[in-house]
Amino acid sequence: MRRVTSLLLLALLSGCSGRQAEPEGPAPTPRPETVAEATGADNLPEVTLPETERTEEERAALRIDRLEIRVDPTSIREGETATVTLGAYDAAGERVTGASGQVFVVGEAAEIVGDGSAVVGRRPGEARVTILVEVPASASRPARTLREEAVLEVLPARVTRLELVIPEAALFAGARYLASAEAWSDVGPRAGAEIRWASSDESIVRIGAGGTMFAVSPGTAFIEAVADGVTADAEIQVVANPIRRLRLDPPETSVRTGDVVHFSARALDAGGVEVPDAPIEWSISRVGGTGQVAATIGGHGAFVADDPGLYRITATVGSVSEVAEAAAAPRPPRRDVTLKAHGMVPPEAGATTDLWVFEGTDGRDYAYTGTMAAATMYAWDVTDPTNPVITDSVKVDGRRQNDVKINADATLAIITSEGASNRRNGFTILDISDAAHPTVITHFTEGLTGGVHNVWIEGEIVYAVHNGTNAVHIVDISDPANPVNVGRWQVENPARSLHDIMVLDGLAYLSYWDDGLVVLDVGAGIKGGTPIEPQFVSQYKYRTQHGAESYGNTHHAIRYRNYVFLGDEIFGCSECVNGPRGHVHVVDVTDIESPREVATYRVPEAGAHNLWAEDDKLYVAYYQGGLRVVDISGELRGDLYRQGREIGWYMTEEAEGHNSNKTDAWGPQPYKGSIFVSDFSSGLWVVELEDPRQELVP
């Protein structure tokens, strides 16, 4: 995302823009939809206007030979500012004024503030403060873009205080405990601060670089944490260890890979009385095997095996330990996914985007699919899933219909618009009482002219993801012919980028790119939110490594049971040699105010797009990885792909189509025993997940 503001090049360029969010690493390549929108642009004739028809800004731009931009100092800390100096010069070195240009910051490390004469550090990293001027074509040379950058280094803010987190009870001699320190600066939490630990008496308690304390012998000592010269300390009391034995339950178990077993350990004293608050340490080893231990166990004894095998689970407190064993068998083999039908859109439609499958008011089944650049939505009759038939189409001014949604009683549909010729985007409300032949009720643009990327319909409310504000706009459609804006919500981050939204049981789940998952109360009664006045509940942010780079890129979030499944969408990374990357993060929201990631699903060398969860199955349109079906029954932890929870896949590839012989799975939806998939390159697919294979018994 890039935020820019046009400005006039005065004696010194000045103006305001914002920043252009970019992953940490190489500059990204265009997304497929961006490329699709630009198709044909290179074939347009270049027009040179007569000099008398040029604006003053264009005549000034034609004089520019070079641009200049400087930041001073070139290295600042978070929250500090640097001065920005800008200029434009002709071939003789004379300053040019009056041309129109743009100033912005590439990267998330900094942001231009005020009148454009300063830039403020926002997060550690490198920012490229950039000036850009578009020079029109002239009789002597073609149109060109002039661009100049100045590199600004943003260092972490200095630590101003430390808060220690230590066990409340006395430590048992011979046992290990964990201390932690939360570092804060004047601008907020100071992630990644280097903290040095020390003990006042190592004969009583020792503490390592990571905060692990070892209680040596009874007594009292102080531990100290130091960061950037700031110190915090705490008194530690060590007492004699009363624990004499541990009892582990269950002592042995047999499971499948991916199944979670909760072991419990009771600490007992010499009289067999349970000792509370025992600092149990858990570990795993492989029995009769070598190499990496493909299993994990959490701090509370939750065990899951990624690979089959026999595992030994050990619970330890000081010198006392106990073991249990877990035998992990493979999960059932993948099931066949077979083709029922493949429907192609007309050649002029180009690329296909999202889909929605539903039962119409006439009792027949329909699928609606959008297009990337044809300004058209197609209606399909899929009552016979082996023979999908296009019954009609709706064309609007807004060449990209990225999303299509249907209301609960199948009387209204909404299609989104981006790239309208008149720059009046928004969304279109359709009457689908005759679902085979939808008709336009109205095209709503108020406050949404920057383009709507995705929507969600909840009763008589539409939640629209607006590209212009990167906020969710709330629209009342109780009178479909006269929609009314009734609310808006956004994260307070100038570089925010909102991509999608889902609403379920009074909670909205926003896919907020580098701001991660944001959960809002829109009627659940948790924080007093209403459908038109959302209230913040929680947020989960993350960074994913791909090679040397890290990304946020939360693209699509769906809620199922006590989990939210988050899909990444990553283009342009150093690993993206055959297309996008990105995987599915599994976030436990049992405590909705404290989301935590517990599992992942990651197909090698492919990138996730849209998701659907139903009947304990996760359906993922995995771009070049095709359709993937994943078993999400029971408790989820660890690496779902490695565990064998993937139960089926299908490559949506066709020799003919918008992009021949290419799989580009975009959106999945299970429906009445079939699985419908829209493919960016090849239209609509209908497949079926076959029953599990029967084992032959000799």
Short mmCIF file of C-alpha atoms in Angstrom, two decimals, residues 9 47 172 338 345 383 582:
data_model
loop_
_atom_site.label_atom_id
_atom_site.label_comp_id
_atom_site.label_asym_id
_atom_site.label_seq_id
_atom_site.Cartn_x
_atom_site.Cartn_y
_atom_site.Cartn_z
CA LEU A 9 7.37 21.94 -6.28
CA VAL A 47 -0.37 11.64 -26.99
CA PHE A 172 12.11 -24.69 45.50
CA THR A 338 -12.60 -36.05 -8.43
CA VAL A 345 -16.27 -17.86 -18.60
CA THR A 383 -28.49 -27.28 -9.72
CA GLY A 582 1.79 -17.54 2.54
#
